[in-house]
């Protein structure tokens, strides 16, 4: 007797240059051959995916997310809001697709679906910033606003080049310094910083191997505080990032931990970017960053030896 499994496809029709809708019939056929009964739901507005996942029945066997990193963040947020979590998988269709690139996906959507369904279930560490999940990165400061400020029409037209174009503009703008107090592993620090990145990834903003030996299930995230302000120093840093691990780049303060408390002492208009999207502003500028362990995600087999401690 064949047991039919239930799969819900959630896709963002506005992600990336490719129109995912035209691939849906073929994706459904692939799922049916794998004995899944697929249901397809398109998101209609920002944070819609959160609501969709929250309201799914408990008997769903797989939730398949199609979109950019921000879409997967919404799907993950909805899942963590549930009493019973569902198994997730993510197929990258966005402009940068850092999560997909890290996990070993390519650019062919259909092949990525097949890779996922032939993959394995792994347990991830998911970051939390004031109870808001981030799957791979949270940041504030220089360049971090590019992902949500770059016009969507420009991203659809020229893809990743849109970020480069906006990045050049940002480079020539005045660099702001944030007066930040923070506590890591019981030690307290304070300084002026132009950039803060908290991540659980080796692929950020299209830069590969930004850290060495990143594990997605080690109960730690990687943290960078950057105090660079001068344009020439930022240029040097961008060069070093192409050559070396970020923990060895001049002007960077590097940490690994599972808990960070942080306060921005000077008010700024900018806010945090998490997984490529803007985080709602916190009025008191105080942030608690921690980890939720053992969140299950179906991933390709390609990079699991590199990315996970538990094989």
C-alpha positions as protocol buffer text, in pm:
chain_id: "A"
residue {
  index: 1
  type: UNK
  ca { x: 0 y: 0 z: 0 }
}
residue {
  index: 2
  type: UNK
  ca { x: 138 y: 341 z: -102 }
}
residue {
  index: 3
  type: UNK
  ca { x: 124 y: 612 z: 164 }
}
residue {
  index: 4
  type: UNK
  ca { x: 64 y: 954 z: 13 }
}
residue {
  index: 5
  type: UNK
  ca { x: 255 y: 1231 z: 186 }
}
residue {
  index: 6
  type: UNK
  ca { x: 145 y: 1594 z: 194 }
}
residue {
  index: 7
  type: UNK
  ca { x: 368 y: 1875 z: 67 }
}
residue {
  index: 8
  type: UNK
  ca { x: 287 y: 2246 z: 70 }
}
residue {
  index: 9
  type: UNK
  ca { x: 471 y: 2465 z: -181 }
}
residue {
  index: 10
  type: UNK
  ca { x: 499 y: 2827 z: -72 }
}
residue {
  index: 11
  type: UNK
  ca { x: 643 y: 3059 z: -334 }
}
residue {
  index: 12
  type: UNK
  ca { x: 712 y: 3428 z: -364 }
}
residue {
  index: 13
  type: UNK
  ca { x: 606 y: 3537 z: -716 }
}
residue {
  index: 14
  type: UNK
  ca { x: 824 y: 3849 z: -691 }
}
residue {
  index: 15
  type: UNK
  ca { x: 1156 y: 3685 z: -601 }
}
residue {
  index: 16
  type: UNK
  ca { x: 1454 y: 3713 z: -836 }
}
residue {
  index: 17
  type: UNK
  ca { x: 1466 y: 3743 z: -1214 }
}
residue {
  index: 18
  type: UNK
  ca { x: 1311 y: 3402 z: -1281 }
}
residue {
  index: 19
  type: UNK
  ca { x: 934 y: 3361 z: -1277 }
}
residue {
  index: 20
  type: UNK
  ca { x: 883 y: 3064 z: -1051 }
}
residue {
  index: 21
  type: UNK
  ca { x: 515 y: 3020 z: -1149 }
}
residue {
  index: 22
  type: UNK
  ca { x: 602 y: 2867 z: -1486 }
}
residue {
  index: 23
  type: UNK
  ca { x: 799 y: 2589 z: -1312 }
}
residue {
  index: 24
  type: UNK
  ca { x: 515 y: 2487 z: -1078 }
}
residue {
  index: 25
  type: UNK
  ca { x: 356 y: 2220 z: -1306 }
}
residue {
  index: 26
  type: UNK
  ca { x: 689 y: 2038 z: -1345 }
}
residue {
  index: 27
  type: UNK
  ca { x: 765 y: 2069 z: -973 }
}
residue {
  index: 28
  type: UNK
  ca { x: 427 y: 1915 z: -892 }
}
residue {
  index: 29
  type: UNK
  ca { x: 500 y: 1621 z: -1122 }
}
residue {
  index: 30
  type: UNK
  ca { x: 834 y: 1560 z: -949 }
}
residue {
  index: 31
  type: UNK
  ca { x: 665 y: 1564 z: -610 }
}
residue {
  index: 32
  type: UNK
  ca { x: 390 y: 1328 z: -725 }
}
residue {
  index: 33
  type: UNK
  ca { x: 652 y: 1079 z: -846 }
}
residue {
  index: 34
  type: UNK
  ca { x: 797 y: 1095 z: -495 }
}
residue {
  index: 35
  type: UNK
  ca { x: 449 y: 1010 z: -360 }
}
residue {
  index: 36
  type: UNK
  ca { x: 369 y: 1359 z: -236 }
}
residue {
  index: 37
  type: UNK
  ca { x: 32 y: 1528 z: -277 }
}
residue {
  index: 38
  type: UNK
  ca { x: 133 y: 1891 z: -347 }
}
residue {
  index: 39
  type: UNK
  ca { x: -59 y: 2203 z: -256 }
}
residue {
  index: 40
  type: UNK
  ca { x: 62 y: 2534 z: -402 }
}
residue {
  index: 41
  type: UNK
  ca { x: 27 y: 2871 z: -228 }
}
residue {
  index: 42
  type: UNK
  ca { x: 166 y: 3202 z: -358 }
}
residue {
  index: 43
  type: UNK
  ca { x: 246 y: 3480 z: -113 }
}
residue {
  index: 44
  type: UNK
  ca { x: 52 y: 3801 z: -169 }
}
residue {
  index: 45
  type: UNK
  ca { x: 219 y: 4050 z: 64 }
}
residue {
  index: 46
  type: UNK
  ca { x: 510 y: 4093 z: 303 }
}
residue {
  index: 47
  type: UNK
  ca { x: 503 y: 3844 z: 592 }
}
residue {
  index: 48
  type: UNK
  ca { x: 223 y: 3644 z: 426 }
}
residue {
  index: 49
  type: UNK
  ca { x: 439 y: 3330 z: 437 }
}
residue {
  index: 50
  type: UNK
  ca { x: 450 y: 3359 z: 817 }
}
residue {
  index: 51
  type: UNK
  ca { x: 71 y: 3345 z: 833 }
}
residue {
  index: 52
  type: UNK
  ca { x: 51 y: 3060 z: 581 }
}
residue {
  index: 53
  type: UNK
  ca { x: 285 y: 2834 z: 778 }
}
residue {
  index: 54
  type: UNK
  ca { x: 125 y: 2918 z: 1113 }
}
residue {
  index: 55
  type: UNK
  ca { x: -213 y: 2802 z: 983 }
}
residue {
  index: 56
  type: UNK
  ca { x: -103 y: 2475 z: 815 }
}
residue {
  index: 57
  type: UNK
  ca { x: -240 y: 2145 z: 947 }
}
residue {
  index: 58
  type: UNK
  ca { x: -14 y: 1934 z: 1166 }
}
residue {
  index: 59
  type: UNK
  ca { x: -21 y: 1642 z: 921 }
}
residue {
  index: 60
  type: UNK
  ca { x: 185 y: 1821 z: 654 }
}
residue {
  index: 61
  type: UNK
  ca { x: 496 y: 1614 z: 581 }
}
residue {
  index: 62
  type: UNK
  ca { x: 701 y: 1881 z: 404 }
}
residue {
  index: 63
  type: UNK
  ca { x: 689 y: 2257 z: 347 }
}
residue {
  index: 64
  type: UNK
  ca { x: 884 y: 2362 z: 39 }
}
residue {
  index: 65
  type: UNK
  ca { x: 981 y: 2730 z: 24 }
}
residue {
  index: 66
  type: UNK
  ca { x: 1059 y: 2899 z: -309 }
}
residue {
  index: 67
  type: UNK
  ca { x: 1201 y: 3250 z: -301 }
}
residue {
  index: 68
  type: UNK
  ca { x: 1490 y: 3450 z: -165 }
}
residue {
  index: 69
  type: UNK
  ca { x: 1651 y: 3435 z: 177 }
}
residue {
  index: 70
  type: UNK
  ca { x: 1382 y: 3668 z: 311 }
}
residue {
  index: 71
  type: UNK
  ca { x: 1106 y: 3431 z: 198 }
}
residue {
  index: 72
  type: UNK
  ca { x: 1271 y: 3142 z: 380 }
}
residue {
  index: 73
  type: UNK
  ca { x: 1304 y: 3362 z: 689 }
}
residue {
  index: 74
  type: UNK
  ca { x: 926 y: 3417 z: 683 }
}
residue {
  index: 75
  type: UNK
  ca { x: 858 y: 3045 z: 642 }
}
residue {
  index: 76
  type: UNK
  ca { x: 1096 y: 2968 z: 930 }
}
residue {
  index: 77
  type: UNK
  ca { x: 936 y: 3236 z: 1148 }
}
residue {
  index: 78
  type: UNK
  ca { x: 591 y: 3089 z: 1090 }
}
residue {
  index: 79
  type: UNK
  ca { x: 721 y: 2742 z: 1172 }
}
residue {
  index: 80
  type: UNK
  ca { x: 881 y: 2851 z: 1499 }
}
residue {
  index: 81
  type: UNK
  ca { x: 553 y: 3017 z: 1598 }
}
residue {
  index: 82
  type: UNK
  ca { x: 374 y: 2682 z: 1577 }
}
residue {
  index: 83
  type: UNK
  ca { x: 321 y: 2439 z: 1864 }
}
residue {
  index: 84
  type: UNK
  ca { x: 419 y: 2153 z: 1632 }
}
residue {
  index: 85
  type: UNK
  ca { x: 701 y: 2237 z: 1391 }
}
residue {
  index: 86
  type: UNK
  ca { x: 692 y: 2105 z: 1036 }
}
residue {
  index: 87
  type: UNK
  ca { x: 980 y: 1983 z: 821 }
}
residue {
  index: 88
  type: UNK
  ca { x: 1107 y: 2259 z: 590 }
}
residue {
  index: 89
  type: UNK
  ca { x: 1314 y: 2275 z: 278 }
}
residue {
  index: 90
  type: UNK
  ca { x: 1414 y: 2580 z: 75 }
}
residue {
  index: 91
  type: UNK
  ca { x: 1470 y: 2618 z: -299 }
}
residue {
  index: 92
  type: UNK
  ca { x: 1655 y: 2944 z: -383 }
}
residue {
  index: 93
  type: UNK
  ca { x: 1488 y: 3171 z: -638 }
}
residue {
  index: 94
  type: UNK
  ca { x: 1602 y: 3515 z: -514 }
}
residue {
  index: 95
  type: UNK
  ca { x: 1871 y: 3754 z: -632 }
}
residue {
  index: 96
  type: UNK
  ca { x: 2164 y: 3662 z: -405 }
}
residue {
  index: 97
  type: UNK
  ca { x: 2056 y: 3330 z: -247 }
}
residue {
  index: 98
  type: UNK
  ca { x: 2327 y: 3306 z: 19 }
}
residue {
  index: 99
  type: UNK
  ca { x: 2151 y: 3022 z: 201 }
}
residue {
  index: 100
  type: UNK
  ca { x: 2105 y: 2820 z: -117 }
}
residue {
  index: 101
  type: UNK
  ca { x: 2465 y: 2872 z: -229 }
}
residue {
  index: 102
  type: UNK
  ca { x: 2593 y: 2766 z: 114 }
}
residue {
  index: 103
  type: UNK
  ca { x: 2387 y: 2446 z: 110 }
}
residue {
  index: 104
  type: UNK
  ca { x: 2509 y: 2350 z: -237 }
}
residue {
  index: 105
  type: UNK
  ca { x: 2223 y: 2444 z: -468 }
}
residue {
  index: 106
  type: UNK
  ca { x: 2286 y: 2565 z: -822 }
}
residue {
  index: 107
  type: UNK
  ca { x: 2088 y: 2797 z: -1050 }
}
residue {
  index: 108
  type: UNK
  ca { x: 1858 y: 2538 z: -1206 }
}
residue {
  index: 109
  type: UNK
  ca { x: 1531 y: 2537 z: -1012 }
}
residue {
  index: 110
  type: UNK
  ca { x: 1417 y: 2192 z: -1125 }
}
residue {
  index: 111
  type: UNK
  ca { x: 1753 y: 2032 z: -1045 }
}
residue {
  index: 112
  type: UNK
  ca { x: 1746 y: 2202 z: -705 }
}
residue {
  index: 113
  type: UNK
  ca { x: 1408 y: 2046 z: -629 }
}
residue {
  index: 114
  type: UNK
  ca { x: 1550 y: 1704 z: -713 }
}
residue {
  index: 115
  type: UNK
  ca { x: 1860 y: 1769 z: -499 }
}
residue {
  index: 116
  type: UNK
  ca { x: 1641 y: 1862 z: -205 }
}
residue {
  index: 117
  type: UNK
  ca { x: 1416 y: 1557 z: -231 }
}
residue {
  index: 118
  type: UNK
  ca { x: 1723 y: 1332 z: -248 }
}
residue {
  index: 119
  type: UNK
  ca { x: 1874 y: 1510 z: 50 }
}
residue {
  index: 120
  type: UNK
  ca { x: 1885 y: 1445 z: 423 }
}
residue {
  index: 121
  type: UNK
  ca { x: 1721 y: 1602 z: 726 }
}
residue {
  index: 122
  type: UNK
  ca { x: 1967 y: 1805 z: 933 }
}
residue {
  index: 123
  type: UNK
  ca { x: 1928 y: 1994 z: 1258 }
}
residue {
  index: 124
  type: UNK
  ca { x: 2013 y: 2364 z: 1234 }
}
residue {
  index: 125
  type: UNK
  ca { x: 2094 y: 2632 z: 1488 }
}
residue {
  index: 126
  type: UNK
  ca { x: 1864 y: 2928 z: 1423 }
}
residue {
  index: 127
  type: UNK
  ca { x: 1959 y: 3272 z: 1552 }
}
residue {
  index: 128
  type: UNK
  ca { x: 1712 y: 3486 z: 1744 }
}
residue {
  index: 129
  type: UNK
  ca { x: 1733 y: 3864 z: 1781 }
}
residue {
  index: 130
  type: UNK
  ca { x: 1473 y: 3987 z: 2030 }
}
residue {
  index: 131
  type: UNK
  ca { x: 1264 y: 3676 z: 1953 }
}
residue {
  index: 132
  type: UNK
  ca { x: 1281 y: 3733 z: 1575 }
}
residue {
  index: 133
  type: UNK
  ca { x: 1450 y: 3441 z: 1393 }
}
residue {
  index: 134
  type: UNK
  ca { x: 1734 y: 3484 z: 1148 }
}
residue {
  index: 135
  type: UNK
  ca { x: 1855 y: 3182 z: 956 }
}
residue {
  index: 136
  type: UNK
  ca { x: 2198 y: 3297 z: 850 }
}
residue {
  index: 137
  type: UNK
  ca { x: 2275 y: 3665 z: 920 }
}
residue {
  index: 138
  type: UNK
  ca { x: 2175 y: 3974 z: 1117 }
}
residue {
  index: 139
  type: UNK
  ca { x: 2362 y: 4298 z: 1071 }
}
residue {
  index: 140
  type: UNK
  ca { x: 2361 y: 4674 z: 1116 }
}
residue {
  index: 141
  type: UNK
  ca { x: 2581 y: 4945 z: 971 }
}
residue {
  index: 142
  type: UNK
  ca { x: 2773 y: 5002 z: 649 }
}
residue {
  index: 143
  type: UNK
  ca { x: 2634 y: 4814 z: 346 }
}
residue {
  index: 144
  type: UNK
  ca { x: 2380 y: 4611 z: 548 }
}
residue {
  index: 145
  type: UNK
  ca { x: 2086 y: 4811 z: 415 }
}
residue {
  index: 146
  type: UNK
  ca { x: 2161 y: 4724 z: 51 }
}
residue {
  index: 147
  type: UNK
  ca { x: 1943 y: 4415 z: 38 }
}
residue {
  index: 148
  type: UNK
  ca { x: 1621 y: 4591 z: 140 }
}
residue {
  index: 149
  type: UNK
  ca { x: 1692 y: 4938 z: -6 }
}
residue {
  index: 150
  type: UNK
  ca { x: 1795 y: 4825 z: -354 }
}
residue {
  index: 151
  type: UNK
  ca { x: 1490 y: 4878 z: -581 }
}
residue {
  index: 152
  type: UNK
  ca { x: 1313 y: 4551 z: -660 }
}
residue {
  index: 153
  type: UNK
  ca { x: 1264 y: 4652 z: -1025 }
}
residue {
  index: 154
  type: UNK
  ca { x: 1640 y: 4698 z: -1059 }
}
residue {
  index: 155
  type: UNK
  ca { x: 1704 y: 4356 z: -901 }
}
residue {
  index: 156
  type: UNK
  ca { x: 1465 y: 4191 z: -1147 }
}
residue {
  index: 157
  type: UNK
  ca { x: 1630 y: 4370 z: -1438 }
}
residue {
  index: 158
  type: UNK
  ca { x: 2002 y: 4315 z: -1368 }
}
residue {
  index: 159
  type: UNK
  ca { x: 2006 y: 4069 z: -1078 }
}
residue {
  index: 160
  type: UNK
  ca { x: 2305 y: 4074 z: -841 }
}
residue {
  index: 161
  type: UNK
  ca { x: 2456 y: 4369 z: -1030 }
}
residue {
  index: 162
  type: UNK
  ca { x: 2185 y: 4583 z: -870 }
}
residue {
  index: 163
  type: UNK
  ca { x: 2347 y: 4530 z: -531 }
}
residue {
  index: 164
  type: UNK
  ca { x: 2687 y: 4622 z: -671 }
}
residue {
  index: 165
  type: UNK
  ca { x: 2548 y: 4942 z: -818 }
}
residue {
  index: 166
  type: UNK
  ca { x: 2387 y: 5040 z: -488 }
}
residue {
  index: 167
  type: UNK
  ca { x: 2698 y: 4930 z: -300 }
}
residue {
  index: 168
  type: UNK
  ca { x: 2914 y: 5173 z: -496 }
}
residue {
  index: 169
  type: UNK
  ca { x: 2676 y: 5454 z: -401 }
}
residue {
  index: 170
  type: UNK
  ca { x: 2686 y: 5352 z: -35 }
}
residue {
  index: 171
  type: UNK
  ca { x: 3066 y: 5334 z: -39 }
}
residue {
  index: 172
  type: UNK
  ca { x: 3094 y: 5702 z: -124 }
}
residue {
  index: 173
  type: UNK
  ca { x: 2843 y: 5807 z: 142 }
}
residue {
  index: 174
  type: UNK
  ca { x: 2963 y: 5917 z: 486 }
}
residue {
  index: 175
  type: UNK
  ca { x: 3028 y: 5622 z: 715 }
}
residue {
  index: 176
  type: UNK
  ca { x: 2839 y: 5644 z: 1043 }
}
residue {
  index: 177
  type: UNK
  ca { x: 2977 y: 5509 z: 1367 }
}
residue {
  index: 178
  type: UNK
  ca { x: 2754 y: 5340 z: 1623 }
}
residue {
  index: 179
  type: UNK
  ca { x: 2835 y: 5373 z: 1993 }
}
residue {
  index: 180
  type: UNK
  ca { x: 2775 y: 5015 z: 2102 }
}
residue {
  index: 181
  type: UNK
  ca { x: 2792 y: 4843 z: 2440 }
}
residue {
  index: 182
  type: UNK
  ca { x: 2791 y: 4465 z: 2430 }
}
residue {
  index: 183
  type: UNK
  ca { x: 2836 y: 4162 z: 2651 }
}
residue {
  index: 184
  type: UNK
  ca { x: 2980 y: 3827 z: 2538 }
}
residue {
  index: 185
  type: UNK
  ca { x: 3048 y: 3534 z: 2771 }
}
residue {
  index: 186
  type: UNK
  ca { x: 3027 y: 3757 z: 3078 }
}
residue {
  index: 187
  type: UNK
  ca { x: 3273 y: 4015 z: 2943 }
}
residue {
  index: 188
  type: UNK
  ca { x: 3154 y: 4371 z: 2875 }
}
residue {
  index: 189
  type: UNK
  ca { x: 3285 y: 4593 z: 2594 }
}
residue {
  index: 190
  type: UNK
  ca { x: 3209 y: 4932 z: 2440 }
}
residue {
  index: 191
  type: UNK
  ca { x: 3328 y: 5100 z: 2123 }
}
residue {
  index: 192
  type: UNK
  ca { x: 3251 y: 5289 z: 1804 }
}
residue {
  index: 193
  type: UNK
  ca { x: 3168 y: 5058 z: 1514 }
}
residue {
  index: 194
  type: UNK
  ca { x: 3065 y: 5105 z: 1151 }
}
residue {
  index: 195
  type: UNK
  ca { x: 2939 y: 4748 z: 1106 }
}
residue {
  index: 196
  type: UNK
  ca { x: 2815 y: 4456 z: 1315 }
}
residue {
  index: 197
  type: UNK
  ca { x: 2747 y: 4111 z: 1167 }
}
residue {
  index: 198
  type: UNK
  ca { x: 2608 y: 3811 z: 1355 }
}
residue {
  index: 199
  type: UNK
  ca { x: 2584 y: 3501 z: 1141 }
}
residue {
  index: 200
  type: UNK
  ca { x: 2562 y: 3126 z: 1112 }
}
residue {
  index: 201
  type: UNK
  ca { x: 2692 y: 3093 z: 757 }
}
residue {
  index: 202
  type: UNK
  ca { x: 3004 y: 3077 z: 543 }
}
residue {
  index: 203
  type: UNK
  ca { x: 2841 y: 3263 z: 251 }
}
residue {
  index: 204
  type: UNK
  ca { x: 2724 y: 3623 z: 311 }
}
residue {
  index: 205
  type: UNK
  ca { x: 2634 y: 3892 z: 55 }
}
residue {
  index: 206
  type: UNK
  ca { x: 2769 y: 3674 z: -224 }
}
residue {
  index: 207
  type: UNK
  ca { x: 3110 y: 3635 z: -54 }
}
residue {
  index: 208
  type: UNK
  ca { x: 3214 y: 3272 z: -25 }
}
residue {
  index: 209
  type: UNK
  ca { x: 3401 y: 3126 z: 273 }
}
residue {
  index: 210
  type: UNK
  ca { x: 3368 y: 3445 z: 473 }
}
residue {
  index: 211
  type: UNK
  ca { x: 3463 y: 3235 z: 778 }
}
residue {
  index: 212
  type: UNK
  ca { x: 3662 y: 2916 z: 810 }
}
residue {
  index: 213
  type: UNK
  ca { x: 3514 y: 2604 z: 961 }
}
residue {
  index: 214
  type: UNK
  ca { x: 3157 y: 2727 z: 1011 }
}
residue {
  index: 215
  type: UNK
  ca { x: 2923 y: 2460 z: 1145 }
}
residue {
  index: 216
  type: UNK
  ca { x: 2548 y: 2503 z: 1136 }
}
residue {
  index: 217
  type: UNK
  ca { x: 2484 y: 2278 z: 1436 }
}
residue {
  index: 218
  type: UNK
  ca { x: 2761 y: 2374 z: 1684 }
}
residue {
  index: 219
  type: UNK
  ca { x: 2543 y: 2595 z: 1908 }
}
residue {
  index: 220
  type: UNK
  ca { x: 2747 y: 2902 z: 1812 }
}
residue {
  index: 221
  type: UNK
  ca { x: 2723 y: 3196 z: 1578 }
}
residue {
  index: 222
  type: UNK
  ca { x: 3009 y: 3406 z: 1443 }
}
residue {
  index: 223
  type: UNK
  ca { x: 3026 y: 3777 z: 1526 }
}
residue {
  index: 224
  type: UNK
  ca { x: 3219 y: 4066 z: 1370 }
}
residue {
  index: 225
  type: UNK
  ca { x: 3246 y: 4418 z: 1506 }
}
residue {
  index: 226
  type: UNK
  ca { x: 3413 y: 4648 z: 1253 }
}
residue {
  index: 227
  type: UNK
  ca { x: 3552 y: 4990 z: 1350 }
}
residue {
  index: 228
  type: UNK
  ca { x: 3667 y: 5104 z: 1005 }
}
residue {
  index: 229
  type: UNK
  ca { x: 3551 y: 5443 z: 884 }
}
residue {
  index: 230
  type: UNK
  ca { x: 3793 y: 5570 z: 619 }
}
residue {
  index: 231
  type: UNK
  ca { x: 3720 y: 5473 z: 257 }
}
residue {
  index: 232
  type: UNK
  ca { x: 4077 y: 5354 z: 196 }
}
residue {
  index: 233
  type: UNK
  ca { x: 4055 y: 5120 z: 497 }
}
residue {
  index: 234
  type: UNK
  ca { x: 3720 y: 4983 z: 378 }
}
residue {
  index: 235
  type: UNK
  ca { x: 3874 y: 4915 z: 36 }
}
residue {
  index: 236
  type: UNK
  ca { x: 4163 y: 4729 z: 198 }
}
residue {
  index: 237
  type: UNK
  ca { x: 3916 y: 4526 z: 401 }
}
residue {
  index: 238
  type: UNK
  ca { x: 3715 y: 4429 z: 93 }
}
residue {
  index: 239
  type: UNK
  ca { x: 4041 y: 4310 z: -63 }
}
residue {
  index: 240
  type: UNK
  ca { x: 4136 y: 4110 z: 247 }
}
residue {
  index: 241
  type: UNK
  ca { x: 3792 y: 3947 z: 246 }
}
residue {
  index: 242
  type: UNK
  ca { x: 3868 y: 3795 z: -94 }
}
residue {
  index: 243
  type: UNK
  ca { x: 4194 y: 3653 z: 38 }
}
residue {
  index: 244
  type: UNK
  ca { x: 4152 y: 3561 z: 403 }
}
residue {
  index: 245
  type: UNK
  ca { x: 3912 y: 3443 z: 671 }
}
residue {
  index: 246
  type: UNK
  ca { x: 3717 y: 3735 z: 820 }
}
residue {
  index: 247
  type: UNK
  ca { x: 3854 y: 3659 z: 1166 }
}
residue {
  index: 248
  type: UNK
  ca { x: 4200 y: 3762 z: 1039 }
}
residue {
  index: 249
  type: UNK
  ca { x: 4101 y: 4088 z: 868 }
}
residue {
  index: 250
  type: UNK
  ca { x: 4245 y: 4411 z: 1019 }
}
residue {
  index: 251
  type: UNK
  ca { x: 3981 y: 4631 z: 1180 }
}
residue {
  index: 252
  type: UNK
  ca { x: 3756 y: 4334 z: 1267 }
}
residue {
  index: 253
  type: UNK
  ca { x: 3688 y: 4208 z: 1621 }
}
residue {
  index: 254
  type: UNK
  ca { x: 3584 y: 3843 z: 1589 }
}
residue {
  index: 255
  type: UNK
  ca { x: 3391 y: 3625 z: 1838 }
}
residue {
  index: 256
  type: UNK
  ca { x: 3214 y: 3289 z: 1853 }
}
residue {
  index: 257
  type: UNK
  ca { x: 2939 y: 3243 z: 2110 }
}
residue {
  index: 258
  type: UNK
  ca { x: 2573 y: 3146 z: 2155 }
}
residue {
  index: 259
  type: UNK
  ca { x: 2458 y: 3455 z: 2343 }
}
residue {
  index: 260
  type: UNK
  ca { x: 2515 y: 3826 z: 2287 }
}
residue {
  index: 261
  type: UNK
  ca { x: 2363 y: 4129 z: 2455 }
}
residue {
  index: 262
  type: UNK
  ca { x: 2400 y: 4455 z: 2267 }
}
residue {
  index: 263
  type: UNK
  ca { x: 2288 y: 4817 z: 2309 }
}
residue {
  index: 264
  type: UNK
  ca { x: 2324 y: 5102 z: 2060 }
}
residue {
  index: 265
  type: UNK
  ca { x: 2382 y: 5413 z: 2271 }
}
residue {
  index: 266
  type: UNK
  ca { x: 2341 y: 5673 z: 1996 }
}
residue {
  index: 267
  type: UNK
  ca { x: 2010 y: 5691 z: 1812 }
}
residue {
  index: 268
  type: UNK
  ca { x: 2030 y: 5621 z: 1439 }
}
residue {
  index: 269
  type: UNK
  ca { x: 1775 y: 5610 z: 1161 }
}
residue {
  index: 270
  type: UNK
  ca { x: 1902 y: 5279 z: 1019 }
}
residue {
  index: 271
  type: UNK
  ca { x: 1786 y: 4950 z: 1160 }
}
residue {
  index: 272
  type: UNK
  ca { x: 1898 y: 4587 z: 1148 }
}
residue {
  index: 273
  type: UNK
  ca { x: 1890 y: 4371 z: 839 }
}
residue {
  index: 274
  type: UNK
  ca { x: 1806 y: 4004 z: 897 }
}
residue {
  index: 275
  type: UNK
  ca { x: 1832 y: 3752 z: 614 }
}
residue {
  index: 276
  type: UNK
  ca { x: 1811 y: 4037 z: 363 }
}
residue {
  index: 277
  type: UNK
  ca { x: 1504 y: 4207 z: 511 }
}
residue {
  index: 278
  type: UNK
  ca { x: 1454 y: 4505 z: 741 }
}
residue {
  index: 279
  type: UNK
  ca { x: 1393 y: 4428 z: 1109 }
}
residue {
  index: 280
  type: UNK
  ca { x: 1126 y: 4631 z: 1285 }
}
residue {
  index: 281
  type: UNK
  ca { x: 1297 y: 4897 z: 1494 }
}
residue {
  index: 282
  type: UNK
  ca { x: 1340 y: 4847 z: 1868 }
}
residue {
  index: 283
  type: UNK
  ca { x: 1265 y: 5173 z: 2049 }
}
residue {
  index: 284
  type: UNK
  ca { x: 1521 y: 5124 z: 2327 }
}
residue {
  index: 285
  type: UNK
  ca { x: 1796 y: 5001 z: 2090 }
}
residue {
  index: 286
  type: UNK
  ca { x: 1866 y: 4697 z: 2310 }
}
residue {
  index: 287
  type: UNK
  ca { x: 1905 y: 4354 z: 2152 }
}
residue {
  index: 288
  type: UNK
  ca { x: 1935 y: 4002 z: 2292 }
}
residue {
  index: 289
  type: UNK
  ca { x: 2078 y: 3754 z: 2043 }
}
residue {
  index: 290
  type: UNK
  ca { x: 2059 y: 3382 z: 2115 }
}
residue {
  index: 291
  type: UNK
  ca { x: 2014 y: 3042 z: 1945 }
}
residue {
  index: 292
  type: UNK
  ca { x: 1734 y: 2789 z: 1904 }
}
residue {
  index: 293
  type: UNK
  ca { x: 1879 y: 2442 z: 1848 }
}
residue {
  index: 294
  type: UNK
  ca { x: 1764 y: 2136 z: 1656 }
}
residue {
  index: 295
  type: UNK
  ca { x: 1542 y: 2297 z: 1393 }
}
residue {
  index: 296
  type: UNK
  ca { x: 1498 y: 2035 z: 1120 }
}
residue {
  index: 297
  type: UNK
  ca { x: 1554 y: 2124 z: 753 }
}
residue {
  index: 298
  type: UNK
  ca { x: 1577 y: 1897 z: 448 }
}
residue {
  index: 299
  type: UNK
  ca { x: 1900 y: 1984 z: 262 }
}
residue {
  index: 300
  type: UNK
  ca { x: 2109 y: 1847 z: -29 }
}
residue {
  index: 301
  type: UNK
  ca { x: 2382 y: 1599 z: 59 }
}
residue {
  index: 302
  type: UNK
  ca { x: 2651 y: 1800 z: -120 }
}
residue {
  index: 303
  type: UNK
  ca { x: 2795 y: 2010 z: 165 }
}
residue {
  index: 304
  type: UNK
  ca { x: 2678 y: 1834 z: 480 }
}
residue {
  index: 305
  type: UNK
  ca { x: 3026 y: 1705 z: 577 }
}
residue {
  index: 306
  type: UNK
  ca { x: 3159 y: 2058 z: 554 }
}
residue {
  index: 307
  type: UNK
  ca { x: 2871 y: 2232 z: 732 }
}
residue {
  index: 308
  type: UNK
  ca { x: 2761 y: 1996 z: 1011 }
}
residue {
  index: 309
  type: UNK
  ca { x: 2926 y: 1837 z: 1313 }
}
residue {
  index: 310
  type: UNK
  ca { x: 2661 y: 1564 z: 1334 }
}
residue {
  index: 311
  type: UNK
  ca { x: 2680 y: 1364 z: 1011 }
}
